[in-house]
Coordinates of C-alpha atoms in Angstrom, one line a residue:
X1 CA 0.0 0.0 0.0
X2 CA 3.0 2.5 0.9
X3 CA 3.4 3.2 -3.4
X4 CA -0.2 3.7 -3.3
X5 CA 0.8 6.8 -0.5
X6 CA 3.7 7.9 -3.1
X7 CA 1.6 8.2 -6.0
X8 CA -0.4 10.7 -4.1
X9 CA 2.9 12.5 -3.4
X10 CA 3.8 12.2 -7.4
X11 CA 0.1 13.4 -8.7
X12 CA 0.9 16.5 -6.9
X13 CA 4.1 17.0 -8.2
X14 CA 3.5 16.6 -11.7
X15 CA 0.1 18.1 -11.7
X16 CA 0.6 20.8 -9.4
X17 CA 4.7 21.5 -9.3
X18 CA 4.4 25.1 -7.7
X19 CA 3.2 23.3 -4.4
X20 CA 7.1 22.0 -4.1
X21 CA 8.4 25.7 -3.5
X22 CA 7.0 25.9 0.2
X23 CA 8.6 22.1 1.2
X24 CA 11.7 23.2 -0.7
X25 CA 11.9 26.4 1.5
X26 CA 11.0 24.6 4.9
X27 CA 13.4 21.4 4.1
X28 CA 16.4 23.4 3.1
X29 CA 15.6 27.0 4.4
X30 CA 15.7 28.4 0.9
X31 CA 13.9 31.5 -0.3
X32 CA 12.5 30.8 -3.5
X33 CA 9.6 32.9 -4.5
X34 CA 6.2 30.8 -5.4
X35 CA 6.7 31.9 -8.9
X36 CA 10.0 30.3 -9.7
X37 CA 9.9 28.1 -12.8
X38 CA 10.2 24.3 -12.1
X39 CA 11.9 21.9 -14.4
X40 CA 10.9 18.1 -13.5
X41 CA 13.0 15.4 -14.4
X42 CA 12.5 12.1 -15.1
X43 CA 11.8 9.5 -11.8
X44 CA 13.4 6.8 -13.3
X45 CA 17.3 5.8 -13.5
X46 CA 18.9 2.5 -14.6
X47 CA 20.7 1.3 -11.6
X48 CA 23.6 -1.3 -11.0
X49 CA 22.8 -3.6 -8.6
X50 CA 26.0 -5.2 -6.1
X51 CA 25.6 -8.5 -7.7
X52 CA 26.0 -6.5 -11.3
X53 CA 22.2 -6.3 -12.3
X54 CA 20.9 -4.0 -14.1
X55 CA 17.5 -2.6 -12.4
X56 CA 15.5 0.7 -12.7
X57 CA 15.2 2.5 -10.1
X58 CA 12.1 4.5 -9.2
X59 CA 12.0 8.1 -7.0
X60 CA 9.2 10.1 -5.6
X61 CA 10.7 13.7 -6.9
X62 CA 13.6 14.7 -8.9
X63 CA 13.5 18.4 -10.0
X64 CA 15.2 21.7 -10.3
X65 CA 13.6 24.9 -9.4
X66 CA 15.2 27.6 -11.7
X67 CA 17.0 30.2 -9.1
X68 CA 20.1 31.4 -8.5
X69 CA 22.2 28.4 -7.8
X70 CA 19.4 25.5 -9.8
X71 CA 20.1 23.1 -7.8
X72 CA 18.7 19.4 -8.2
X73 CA 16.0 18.5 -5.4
X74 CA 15.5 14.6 -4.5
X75 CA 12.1 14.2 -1.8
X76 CA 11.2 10.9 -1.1
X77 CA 7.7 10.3 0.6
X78 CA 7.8 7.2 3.0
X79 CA 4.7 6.1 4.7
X80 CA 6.8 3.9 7.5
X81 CA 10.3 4.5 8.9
X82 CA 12.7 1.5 7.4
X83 CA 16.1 0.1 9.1
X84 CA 18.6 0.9 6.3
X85 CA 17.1 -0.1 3.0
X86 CA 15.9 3.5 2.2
X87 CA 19.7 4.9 2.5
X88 CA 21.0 2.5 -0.1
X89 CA 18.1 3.5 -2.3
X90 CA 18.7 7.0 -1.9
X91 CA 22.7 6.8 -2.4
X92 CA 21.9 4.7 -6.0
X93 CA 19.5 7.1 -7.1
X94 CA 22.0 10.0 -6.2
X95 CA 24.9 9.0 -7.5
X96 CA 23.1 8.3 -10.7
X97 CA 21.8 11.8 -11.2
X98 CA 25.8 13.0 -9.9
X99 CA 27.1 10.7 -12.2
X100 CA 24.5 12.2 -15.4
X101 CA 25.3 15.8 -14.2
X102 CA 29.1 15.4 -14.6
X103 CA 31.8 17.8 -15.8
X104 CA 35.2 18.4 -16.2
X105 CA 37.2 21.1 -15.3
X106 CA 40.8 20.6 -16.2
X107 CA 41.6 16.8 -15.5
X108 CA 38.9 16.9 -12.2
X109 CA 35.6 15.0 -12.8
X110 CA 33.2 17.5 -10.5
X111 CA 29.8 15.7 -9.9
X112 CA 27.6 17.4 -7.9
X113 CA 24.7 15.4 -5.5
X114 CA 21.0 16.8 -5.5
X115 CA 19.7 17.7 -2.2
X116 CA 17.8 15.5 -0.6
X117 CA 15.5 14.8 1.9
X118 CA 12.9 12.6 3.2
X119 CA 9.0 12.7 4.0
X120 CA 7.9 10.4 6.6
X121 CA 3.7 9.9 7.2
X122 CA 4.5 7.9 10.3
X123 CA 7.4 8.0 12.9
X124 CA 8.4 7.1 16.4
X125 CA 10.3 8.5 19.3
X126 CA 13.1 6.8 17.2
X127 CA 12.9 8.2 14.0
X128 CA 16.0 10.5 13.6
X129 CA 16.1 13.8 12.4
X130 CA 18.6 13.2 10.1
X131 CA 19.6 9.9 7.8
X132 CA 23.3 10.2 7.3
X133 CA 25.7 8.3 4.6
X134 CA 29.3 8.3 5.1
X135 CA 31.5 7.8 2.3
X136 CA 35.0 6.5 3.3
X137 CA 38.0 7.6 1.0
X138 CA 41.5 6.2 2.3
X139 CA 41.5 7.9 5.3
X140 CA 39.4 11.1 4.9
X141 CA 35.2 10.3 5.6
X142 CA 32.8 12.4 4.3
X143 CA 29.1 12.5 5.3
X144 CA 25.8 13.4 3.6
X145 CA 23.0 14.3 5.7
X146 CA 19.7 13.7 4.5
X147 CA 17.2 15.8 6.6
X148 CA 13.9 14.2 7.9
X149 CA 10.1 15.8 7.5
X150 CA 7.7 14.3 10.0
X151 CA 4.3 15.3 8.9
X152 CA 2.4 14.3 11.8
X153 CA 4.3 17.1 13.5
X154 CA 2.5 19.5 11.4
X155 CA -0.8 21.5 12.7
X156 CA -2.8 22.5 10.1
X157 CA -2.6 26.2 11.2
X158 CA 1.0 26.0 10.4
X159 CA 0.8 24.0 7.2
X160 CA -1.5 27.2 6.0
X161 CA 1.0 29.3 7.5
X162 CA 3.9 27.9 6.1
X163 CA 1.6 27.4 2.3
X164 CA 3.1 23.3 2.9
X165 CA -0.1 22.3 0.9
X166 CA 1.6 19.2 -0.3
X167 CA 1.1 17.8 3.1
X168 CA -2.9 18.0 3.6
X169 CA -3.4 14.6 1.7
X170 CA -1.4 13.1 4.8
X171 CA -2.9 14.8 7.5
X172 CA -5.3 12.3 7.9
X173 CA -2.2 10.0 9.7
X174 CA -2.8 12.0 12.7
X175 CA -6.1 10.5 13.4
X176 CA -5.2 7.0 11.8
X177 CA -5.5 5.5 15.8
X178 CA -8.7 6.9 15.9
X179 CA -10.5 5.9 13.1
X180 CA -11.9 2.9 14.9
X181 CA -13.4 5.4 17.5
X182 CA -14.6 7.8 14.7
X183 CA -16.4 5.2 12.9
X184 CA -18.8 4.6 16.0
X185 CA -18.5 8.0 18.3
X186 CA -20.5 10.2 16.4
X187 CA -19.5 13.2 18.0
X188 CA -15.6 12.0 17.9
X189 CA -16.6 12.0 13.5
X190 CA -18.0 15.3 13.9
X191 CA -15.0 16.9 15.0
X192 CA -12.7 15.0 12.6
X193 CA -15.7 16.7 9.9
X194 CA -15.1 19.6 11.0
X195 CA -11.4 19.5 10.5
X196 CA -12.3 18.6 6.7
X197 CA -14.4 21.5 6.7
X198 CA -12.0 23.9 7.6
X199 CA -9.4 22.5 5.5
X200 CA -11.7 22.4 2.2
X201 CA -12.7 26.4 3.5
X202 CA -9.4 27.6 3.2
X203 CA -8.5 26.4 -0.3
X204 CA -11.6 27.9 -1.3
X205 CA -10.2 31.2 0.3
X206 CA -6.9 30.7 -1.4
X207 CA -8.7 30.0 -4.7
X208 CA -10.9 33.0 -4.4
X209 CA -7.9 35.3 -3.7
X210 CA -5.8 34.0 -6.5
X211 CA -3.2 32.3 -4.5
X212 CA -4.3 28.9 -5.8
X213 CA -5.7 27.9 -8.8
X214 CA -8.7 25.9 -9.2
X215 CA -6.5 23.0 -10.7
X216 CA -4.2 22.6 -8.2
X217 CA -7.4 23.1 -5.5
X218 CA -9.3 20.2 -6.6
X219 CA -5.8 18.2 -7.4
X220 CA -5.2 18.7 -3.4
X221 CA -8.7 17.5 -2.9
X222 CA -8.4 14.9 -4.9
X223 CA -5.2 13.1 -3.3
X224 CA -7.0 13.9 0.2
X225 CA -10.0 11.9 -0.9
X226 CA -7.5 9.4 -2.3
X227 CA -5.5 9.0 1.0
X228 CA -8.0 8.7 2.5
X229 CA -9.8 5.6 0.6
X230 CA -6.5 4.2 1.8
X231 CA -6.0 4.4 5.2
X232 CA -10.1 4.6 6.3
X233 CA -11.1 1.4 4.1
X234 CA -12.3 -0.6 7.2
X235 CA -14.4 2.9 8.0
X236 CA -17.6 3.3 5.9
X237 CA -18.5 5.8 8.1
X238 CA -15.4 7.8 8.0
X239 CA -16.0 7.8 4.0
X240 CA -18.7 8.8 3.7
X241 CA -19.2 11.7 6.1
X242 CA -15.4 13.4 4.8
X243 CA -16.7 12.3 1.3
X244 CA -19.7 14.7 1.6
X245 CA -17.2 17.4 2.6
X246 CA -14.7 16.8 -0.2
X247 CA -17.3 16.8 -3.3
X248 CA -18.1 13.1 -3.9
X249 CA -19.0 13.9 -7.1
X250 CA -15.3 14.8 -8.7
X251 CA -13.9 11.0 -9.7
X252 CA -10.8 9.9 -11.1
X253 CA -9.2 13.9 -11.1
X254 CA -12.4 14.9 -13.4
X255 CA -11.6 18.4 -12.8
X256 CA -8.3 17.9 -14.2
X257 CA -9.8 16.4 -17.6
X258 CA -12.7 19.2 -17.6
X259 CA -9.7 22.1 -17.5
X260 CA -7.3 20.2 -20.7
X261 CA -10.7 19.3 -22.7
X262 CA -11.7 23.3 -22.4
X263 CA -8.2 23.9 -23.0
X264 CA -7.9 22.3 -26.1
X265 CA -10.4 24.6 -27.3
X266 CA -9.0 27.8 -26.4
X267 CA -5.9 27.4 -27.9
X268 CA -7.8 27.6 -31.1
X269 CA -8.6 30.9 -30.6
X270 CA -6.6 34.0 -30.4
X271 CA -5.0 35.0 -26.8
X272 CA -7.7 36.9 -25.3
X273 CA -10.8 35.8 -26.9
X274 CA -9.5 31.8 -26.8
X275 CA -9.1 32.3 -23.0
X276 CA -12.8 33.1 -22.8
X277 CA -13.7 30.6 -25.0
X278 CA -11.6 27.6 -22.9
X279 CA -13.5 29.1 -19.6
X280 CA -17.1 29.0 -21.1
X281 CA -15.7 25.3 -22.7
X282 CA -14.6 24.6 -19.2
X283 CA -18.4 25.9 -17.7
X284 CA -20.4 23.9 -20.3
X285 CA -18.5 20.4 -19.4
X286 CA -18.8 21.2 -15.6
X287 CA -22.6 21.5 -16.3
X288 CA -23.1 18.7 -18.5
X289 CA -21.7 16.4 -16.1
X290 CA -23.8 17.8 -13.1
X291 CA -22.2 20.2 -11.0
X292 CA -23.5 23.2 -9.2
X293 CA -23.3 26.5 -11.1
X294 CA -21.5 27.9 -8.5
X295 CA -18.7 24.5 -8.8
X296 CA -18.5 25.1 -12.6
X297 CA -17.8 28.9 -12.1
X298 CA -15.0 27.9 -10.0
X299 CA -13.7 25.5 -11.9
X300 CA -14.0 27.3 -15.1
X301 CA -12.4 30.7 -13.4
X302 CA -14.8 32.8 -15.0
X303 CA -16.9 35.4 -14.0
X304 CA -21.0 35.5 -14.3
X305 CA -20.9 38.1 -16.5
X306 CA -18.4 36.3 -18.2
X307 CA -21.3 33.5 -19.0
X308 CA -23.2 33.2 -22.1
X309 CA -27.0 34.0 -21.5
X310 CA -27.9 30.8 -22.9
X311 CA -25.9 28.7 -20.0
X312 CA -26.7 31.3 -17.5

């Protein structure tokens, strides 16, 4: 089931990139503004096994976010602290992309390491803080350091505060003990509810402000609802209260394949008028597959006055 958690973490990468900015800042105490340009790489590398097999080698992120320095970001998303099996993965992968990203100055090879780090969904009073590798050369040792996130250590107020909206699919882990009691207290499922609520409330405050579009709102949603299938299977009750809350209606990403169809359209058209066109493209799917005015509007980012009179 834990690849099942890292496609979550992946959908929101690929779909949604801009949300990596915030975790890159809070991991590695950057400064990168949320408008930096991403470049995503591809997540799979040919590795050489010990025993000199060939096998690939899939990651959770491997990106550059065009700055200053560009530097080469490797996040894994782990739902369970392992002994040492993640370490040797992450050195392959590593040395992979160092090796790929080689140059020469002079007669030195310079390869250069991504920076790295590590998500964990659960942990205990052991997990460390840090992973570290030590790479012995003769007699010098040199260490990398491969810093730890701990979601569960995350309230929401300071996910918003800290815009870490990657991690709201994975908030549900602080309440995976309690599901049981959820799924027969109904005043214990209330207040879980009422944590959906106020999470689903202030994306659509974001998205109303501008500060996230309706794509990456409903791709959030989306991998919450998804997470959640996983780790409150056992709860019917649990689904389908937080299902009401999350728009049951939205399947398989639909808002994702209502936004490219609309924008397929548009690019028809020139810049201004297309744009209009994609949104009232975008409106008419929303309504013919049965959503709310006020969901398609959303969705669509238009305007009312924006809308034909004929759809209106």
């Amino acid at each position: 089931m834990a690849h099942e958690y890292d496609n979550a973490f992946r959908t929101m990468e690929n779909d949604c990139p801009k949300l990596l900015i915030p975790l890159v800042n809070e991991v590695f105490k950057t400064n990168y503004s949320l408008d930096s340009p991403i470049e995503l790489y591809p997540n799979e590398q040919m590795i050489t096994s010990p025993e000199d097999e060939q096998m690939i080698r899939i990651t959770d992120s491997n990106f550059a976010i065009i700055g200053s320095n560009q530097d080469r970001y490797h996040i894994e998303c782990e739902s369970n602290p392992r002994n040492n099996e993640l370490q040797v993965r992450i050195f392959q992968y590593d040395m992979q992309v160092a090796l790929y990203g080689h140059t020469f100055i002079g007669d030195t090879m310079h390869v250069r390491f991504p920076r790295t780090a590590v998500i964990y969904l659960r942990h205990s009073s052991k997990t460390p803080d840090i992973l570290k590798i030590c790479i012995h050369d003769e007699n010098k040792e040199m260490y990398r350091e491969i810093p730890v996130i701990k979601v569960q250590k995350y309230s929401l107020e300071e996910i918003f505060e800290k815009n870490l909206l990657i991690f709201l699919p994975f908030h549900i882990f602080v309440h995976e003990k309690k599901l049981s009691l959820y799924n027969r207290d109904e005043d214990k499922l209330r207040e879980l509810i009422h944590e959906y609520e106020y999470i689903i409330g202030k994306l659509n405050d974001l998205n109303q402000v501008g500060e996230l579009s309706s794509l990456e709102k409903y791709c959030i949603i989306t991998s919450m609802r998804s997470v959640l299938g996983l780790i409150a299977k056992k709860h019917n009750k649990v689904m389908k209260e937080a299902d009401k809350v999350m728009g049951g209606e939205i399947l398989e990403y639909e808002a994702k394949t209502i936004y490219k169809s609309g924008l397929k359209k548009g690019k028809l058209e020139g810049k201004l008028e297309g744009k209009l066109e994609n949104g009232i493209q975008v409106y008419k799917n929303c309504l013919n597959r049965g959503m709310s005015k006020e969901d398609a509007l959303a969705i669509s980012e238009l305007k009312e006055k924006d809308i034909p009179a004929e759809l209106r």
